[in-house]
Structure formats: C-alpha cells, structure tokens
C-alpha cells in the first residue's frame, strides 16, 4: 500500500475518499467523521464517499460530503491524497487497487494480492475478519476491547473530536412531528431482522417489558405511549404482538418504504429501547436517550455519548458473535432497571460530550 505521509491540515485542495458501504449502522456512525474531517482540514478539503446504494439515503443530506458515489468507476477519474478503506470485502479491495491513491489507511491488497491493512488502522482490523492473528484471537480481542467506535476511529481518521449527528429528510421529519404527538413516547426495537436471533428480545420478556411500561409505575409515568419499530418480517411480528395485547397506547410504525422514515420516527422518541441494530445507531446519531441490550455483540464498542445505558448478557458466550448466543439473561427486569428517565435532559446538554 502507498505509505506517503501527508500533513494532516493546511494542504490546499486535499481530496480524501472514504470507502464504507455497509452495514447500515456502521455507515451511520462513521458518517460523524465527515464533519470532523472538514473541521480538521478546512474548506479546501474535498471529501468523497463511496457507499452501497442502500446506504445512500443515510448520507445524501450530509452537507460535509462533497461526492456520494456507489461505484468505483465514479472514483476512477480522480487522484486521492488519502483513502480511508473501511470495508474488508474482496470486491472493495479490488476496486481500491485500481484507484490513483497517494496513501491508504485501512484495508488493501498487497503486492501478492492478499488482503492486508495498514498499521494506523490495526486496532480496528485486528478484531475483524482480516485480523493478522486469525479469527480465534480476533474474537478474543473483540471481547477484551473496551474502546468505543468513536475512540477507535478518531485514531484512524486522525481527528481530535467527533460528535454524533444525523441529517435526515425534512419532509419526513415534519410528518413524524405531526404523527407522533402523544407523550411520553417510548420506542421499542426488539428484533434484528432474523439474521441475528440472539440479538432479539425473547417474546416473553418483550411482553413483560411492554406490560411494565404501561403500568402507572412506568419509569416514564402513567401516560406512556409505545411505538414498536421494525421493518419487513419484524414489523409483521410487531403487528401480531400489538393485536394480541390490544392496547390503544401501543402503535406499530410503518417505515418499510424508507430508512429515513424510520430515522424520522426515532427522532420523535423520548426514549428508545433497542437491540444492537440500525435503529440503535439512528437513535444515537440523533441523541435520543436509549437503553440497548447486547448478547452476541460488543456493548463496549457502542458509544453512549452520555445519553444511553447498556444491558449486557451475563452468559459465557457474550460477545462471541455467534448468532445463537445465549440471550436468556436479557430480561425485562434488567432493562427496566437500566432505564434512566433523566437521560433526556442529559442528551439535550450533550452537544460536546465525549463518548
């Protein structure tokens, strides 16, 4: 990989490229760094981003991104001072290999065509599929890690400060303000799309949680309203549950047509209870107070930004990244105990909070 070192600021007409296509939640939290890079390098910086078509809505309104591309062909005519290569898929690395680049930070193909990564991104990639230590040790490092995503990626992007932020669709945000007017409004995102069963809240615990939130002793008061979040098959499960519970204080959001509709609904919440999911990242990006639960994945990697709490599995296979990890210790009782109804005030005051 090219290793030419560039000054971090003050270079005229600097052109940087971020390659980050998925997963959707990772795109959201990586997007915070667009503003940080512009702040670090100044107005002369041109910042381009190459992403997947399904991720475009999450980035299209971000004023700090100058070019938003979905194919390497769109980048081929440019010369980049630095590329932040944050995906490990082979096709992404092959696409990068054909670009005109002075410096790479992140994943690349070496002279022998093998996938590798640069030393300035090792703290992140050592825990991933490309890890130089192999998968077993990578999984161990993931479990041992206590640094949040923002801290790890501040080193990759070489920026001093980053803050969560999100730029959505103004019309959808206005629709959500008109639609979700009853307060307090608690969103529950209990499922994970079927791909990660261990990320999901067990049905009996979900029912118990909803029942407790609707009691006069609810952490949010006797007037609590609940909106169930989830797309596709998860929405159908939510509809079935809402029908069974038959309570007018429970609604099911219809956000299947647009990611930004989901973002707009989440933006109206007073609190979000969620699995490790896109909904969680959309809530964090908008500083929505949250309580998130974790079994197969790392809670430490998820920054709270002083407006959220984690409920972590106590099973021995916590953070094993097994889809069938033991999630029996994620209970309604533990979630209710972790909810801090005062987080709303903290979130409003956290504009410059550290993760």
mmCIF file of N, CA, C and O in Angstrom, residues 283-319:
data_model
loop_
_atom_site.group_PDB
_atom_site.id
_atom_site.type_symbol
_atom_site.label_atom_id
_atom_site.label_comp_id
_atom_site.label_asym_id
_atom_site.label_seq_id
_atom_site.Cartn_x
_atom_site.Cartn_y
_atom_site.Cartn_z
ATOM 1 N N UNK A 283 -30.865 6.256 16.587
ATOM 2 C CA UNK A 283 -31.188 6.945 17.823
ATOM 3 C C UNK A 283 -29.994 7.673 18.400
ATOM 4 O O UNK A 283 -30.079 8.847 18.791
ATOM 5 N N UNK A 284 -28.855 6.995 18.460
ATOM 6 C CA UNK A 284 -27.643 7.614 18.994
ATOM 7 C C UNK A 284 -27.258 8.833 18.170
ATOM 8 O O UNK A 284 -26.883 9.879 18.709
ATOM 9 N N UNK A 285 -27.333 8.712 16.842
ATOM 10 C CA UNK A 285 -26.947 9.816 15.963
ATOM 11 C C UNK A 285 -27.790 11.058 16.208
ATOM 12 O O UNK A 285 -27.324 12.190 15.985
ATOM 13 N N UNK A 286 -29.021 10.865 16.695
ATOM 14 C CA UNK A 286 -29.922 11.984 16.949
ATOM 15 C C UNK A 286 -30.009 12.326 18.441
ATOM 16 O O UNK A 286 -30.873 13.094 18.850
ATOM 17 N N UNK A 287 -29.123 11.731 19.246
ATOM 18 C CA UNK A 287 -29.063 11.984 20.685
ATOM 19 C C UNK A 287 -30.376 11.645 21.388
ATOM 20 O O UNK A 287 -30.801 12.344 22.311
ATOM 21 N N UNK A 288 -31.027 10.573 20.946
ATOM 22 C CA UNK A 288 -32.233 10.101 21.611
ATOM 23 C C UNK A 288 -31.817 9.250 22.814
ATOM 24 O O UNK A 288 -31.022 8.315 22.664
ATOM 25 N N UNK A 289 -32.305 9.540 24.002
ATOM 26 C CA UNK A 289 -31.974 8.700 25.159
ATOM 27 C C UNK A 289 -32.333 7.238 24.882
ATOM 28 O O UNK A 289 -33.401 6.957 24.334
ATOM 29 N N UNK A 290 -31.455 6.317 25.261
ATOM 30 C CA UNK A 290 -31.678 4.926 24.865
ATOM 31 C C UNK A 290 -31.204 3.953 25.924
ATOM 32 O O UNK A 290 -30.358 4.260 26.772
ATOM 33 N N UNK A 291 -31.773 2.759 25.854
ATOM 34 C CA UNK A 291 -31.309 1.602 26.598
ATOM 35 C C UNK A 291 -31.165 0.483 25.574
ATOM 36 O O UNK A 291 -32.140 0.113 24.922
ATOM 37 N N UNK A 292 -29.959 -0.033 25.420
ATOM 38 C CA UNK A 292 -29.693 -1.068 24.412
ATOM 39 C C UNK A 292 -29.233 -2.346 25.091
ATOM 40 O O UNK A 292 -28.546 -2.302 26.111
ATOM 41 N N UNK A 293 -29.629 -3.481 24.502
ATOM 42 C CA UNK A 293 -29.266 -4.772 25.093
ATOM 43 C C UNK A 293 -28.374 -5.555 24.125
ATOM 44 O O UNK A 293 -28.531 -5.488 22.909
ATOM 45 N N UNK A 294 -27.430 -6.310 24.706
ATOM 46 C CA UNK A 294 -26.379 -6.977 23.933
ATOM 47 C C UNK A 294 -26.164 -8.393 24.440
ATOM 48 O O UNK A 294 -26.020 -8.613 25.643
ATOM 49 N N UNK A 295 -26.107 -9.342 23.509
ATOM 50 C CA UNK A 295 -25.737 -10.716 23.839
ATOM 51 C C UNK A 295 -24.592 -11.199 22.940
ATOM 52 O O UNK A 295 -23.490 -11.448 23.425
ATOM 53 N N UNK A 296 -24.801 -11.307 21.605
ATOM 54 C CA UNK A 296 -23.710 -11.820 20.774
ATOM 55 C C UNK A 296 -22.673 -10.773 20.399
ATOM 56 O O UNK A 296 -21.580 -11.116 19.951
ATOM 57 N N UNK A 297 -22.985 -9.491 20.555
ATOM 58 C CA UNK A 297 -22.099 -8.423 20.080
ATOM 59 C C UNK A 297 -21.573 -7.587 21.237
ATOM 60 O O UNK A 297 -22.010 -7.710 22.377
ATOM 61 N N UNK A 298 -20.627 -6.705 20.919
ATOM 62 C CA UNK A 298 -19.901 -5.944 21.932
ATOM 63 C C UNK A 298 -20.660 -4.692 22.345
ATOM 64 O O UNK A 298 -20.942 -3.819 21.512
ATOM 65 N N UNK A 299 -20.940 -4.568 23.636
ATOM 66 C CA UNK A 299 -21.526 -3.331 24.159
ATOM 67 C C UNK A 299 -20.480 -2.239 24.284
ATOM 68 O O UNK A 299 -20.769 -1.059 24.075
ATOM 69 N N UNK A 300 -19.242 -2.614 24.618
ATOM 70 C CA UNK A 300 -18.187 -1.625 24.830
ATOM 71 C C UNK A 300 -17.930 -0.800 23.574
ATOM 72 O O UNK A 300 -17.551 0.373 23.658
ATOM 73 N N UNK A 301 -18.147 -1.410 22.418
ATOM 74 C CA UNK A 301 -17.873 -0.716 21.153
ATOM 75 C C UNK A 301 -18.916 0.355 20.851
ATOM 76 O O UNK A 301 -18.686 1.234 20.014
ATOM 77 N N UNK A 302 -20.064 0.306 21.518
ATOM 78 C CA UNK A 302 -21.151 1.248 21.251
ATOM 79 C C UNK A 302 -21.040 2.419 22.216
ATOM 80 O O UNK A 302 -21.239 2.285 23.424
ATOM 81 N N UNK A 303 -20.732 3.587 21.675
ATOM 82 C CA UNK A 303 -20.602 4.792 22.487
ATOM 83 C C UNK A 303 -21.972 5.251 22.974
ATOM 84 O O UNK A 303 -22.950 5.242 22.223
ATOM 85 N N UNK A 304 -22.045 5.690 24.227
ATOM 86 C CA UNK A 304 -23.311 6.160 24.782
ATOM 87 C C UNK A 304 -23.487 7.665 24.631
ATOM 88 O O UNK A 304 -24.621 8.156 24.699
ATOM 89 N N UNK A 305 -22.388 8.416 24.509
ATOM 90 C CA UNK A 305 -22.459 9.873 24.388
ATOM 91 C C UNK A 305 -23.284 10.486 25.523
ATOM 92 O O UNK A 305 -23.958 11.498 25.341
ATOM 93 N N UNK A 306 -23.202 9.864 26.694
ATOM 94 C CA UNK A 306 -23.878 10.366 27.898
ATOM 95 C C UNK A 306 -25.396 10.406 27.780
ATOM 96 O O UNK A 306 -26.055 11.152 28.513
ATOM 97 N N UNK A 307 -25.976 9.634 26.864
ATOM 98 C CA UNK A 307 -27.441 9.625 26.787
ATOM 99 C C UNK A 307 -27.998 8.211 26.696
ATOM 100 O O UNK A 307 -29.140 8.025 26.292
ATOM 101 N N UNK A 308 -27.212 7.209 27.086
ATOM 102 C CA UNK A 308 -27.711 5.853 26.984
ATOM 103 C C UNK A 308 -27.086 4.906 27.983
ATOM 104 O O UNK A 308 -26.069 5.207 28.612
ATOM 105 N N UNK A 309 -27.721 3.737 28.138
ATOM 106 C CA UNK A 309 -27.234 2.675 29.012
ATOM 107 C C UNK A 309 -27.244 1.345 28.269
ATOM 108 O O UNK A 309 -28.042 1.147 27.342
ATOM 109 N N UNK A 310 -26.374 0.446 28.699
ATOM 110 C CA UNK A 310 -26.265 -0.882 28.109
ATOM 111 C C UNK A 310 -26.766 -1.940 29.086
ATOM 112 O O UNK A 310 -26.516 -1.848 30.288
ATOM 113 N N UNK A 311 -27.438 -2.948 28.552
ATOM 114 C CA UNK A 311 -27.772 -4.152 29.304
ATOM 115 C C UNK A 311 -27.031 -5.299 28.618
ATOM 116 O O UNK A 311 -27.292 -5.599 27.451
ATOM 117 N N UNK A 312 -26.113 -5.929 29.337
ATOM 118 C CA UNK A 312 -25.176 -6.872 28.728
ATOM 119 C C UNK A 312 -25.445 -8.285 29.238
ATOM 120 O O UNK A 312 -25.657 -8.507 30.436
ATOM 121 N N UNK A 313 -25.422 -9.233 28.326
ATOM 122 C CA UNK A 313 -25.598 -10.635 28.680
ATOM 123 C C UNK A 313 -24.564 -11.061 29.715
ATOM 124 O O UNK A 313 -23.399 -10.670 29.665
ATOM 125 N N UNK A 314 -25.006 -11.877 30.649
ATOM 126 C CA UNK A 314 -24.095 -12.432 31.645
ATOM 127 C C UNK A 314 -23.634 -13.841 31.282
ATOM 128 O O UNK A 314 -22.918 -14.478 32.055
ATOM 129 N N UNK A 315 -24.055 -14.327 30.117
ATOM 130 C CA UNK A 315 -23.673 -15.676 29.685
ATOM 131 C C UNK A 315 -22.199 -15.719 29.275
ATOM 132 O O UNK A 315 -21.597 -14.705 28.916
ATOM 133 N N UNK A 316 -21.635 -16.908 29.308
ATOM 134 C CA UNK A 316 -20.212 -17.070 28.997
ATOM 135 C C UNK A 316 -19.895 -16.783 27.536
ATOM 136 O O UNK A 316 -18.750 -16.478 27.198
ATOM 137 N N UNK A 317 -20.905 -16.871 26.656
ATOM 138 C CA UNK A 317 -20.647 -16.619 25.243
ATOM 139 C C UNK A 317 -21.026 -15.197 24.829
ATOM 140 O O UNK A 317 -21.187 -14.915 23.642
ATOM 141 N N UNK A 318 -21.144 -14.296 25.800
ATOM 142 C CA UNK A 318 -21.343 -12.883 25.460
ATOM 143 C C UNK A 318 -20.213 -12.414 24.537
ATOM 144 O O UNK A 318 -19.055 -12.764 24.719
ATOM 145 N N UNK A 319 -20.568 -11.613 23.557
ATOM 146 C CA UNK A 319 -19.616 -11.035 22.602
ATOM 147 C C UNK A 319 -18.873 -12.107 21.809
ATOM 148 O O UNK A 319 -17.741 -11.914 21.392
#
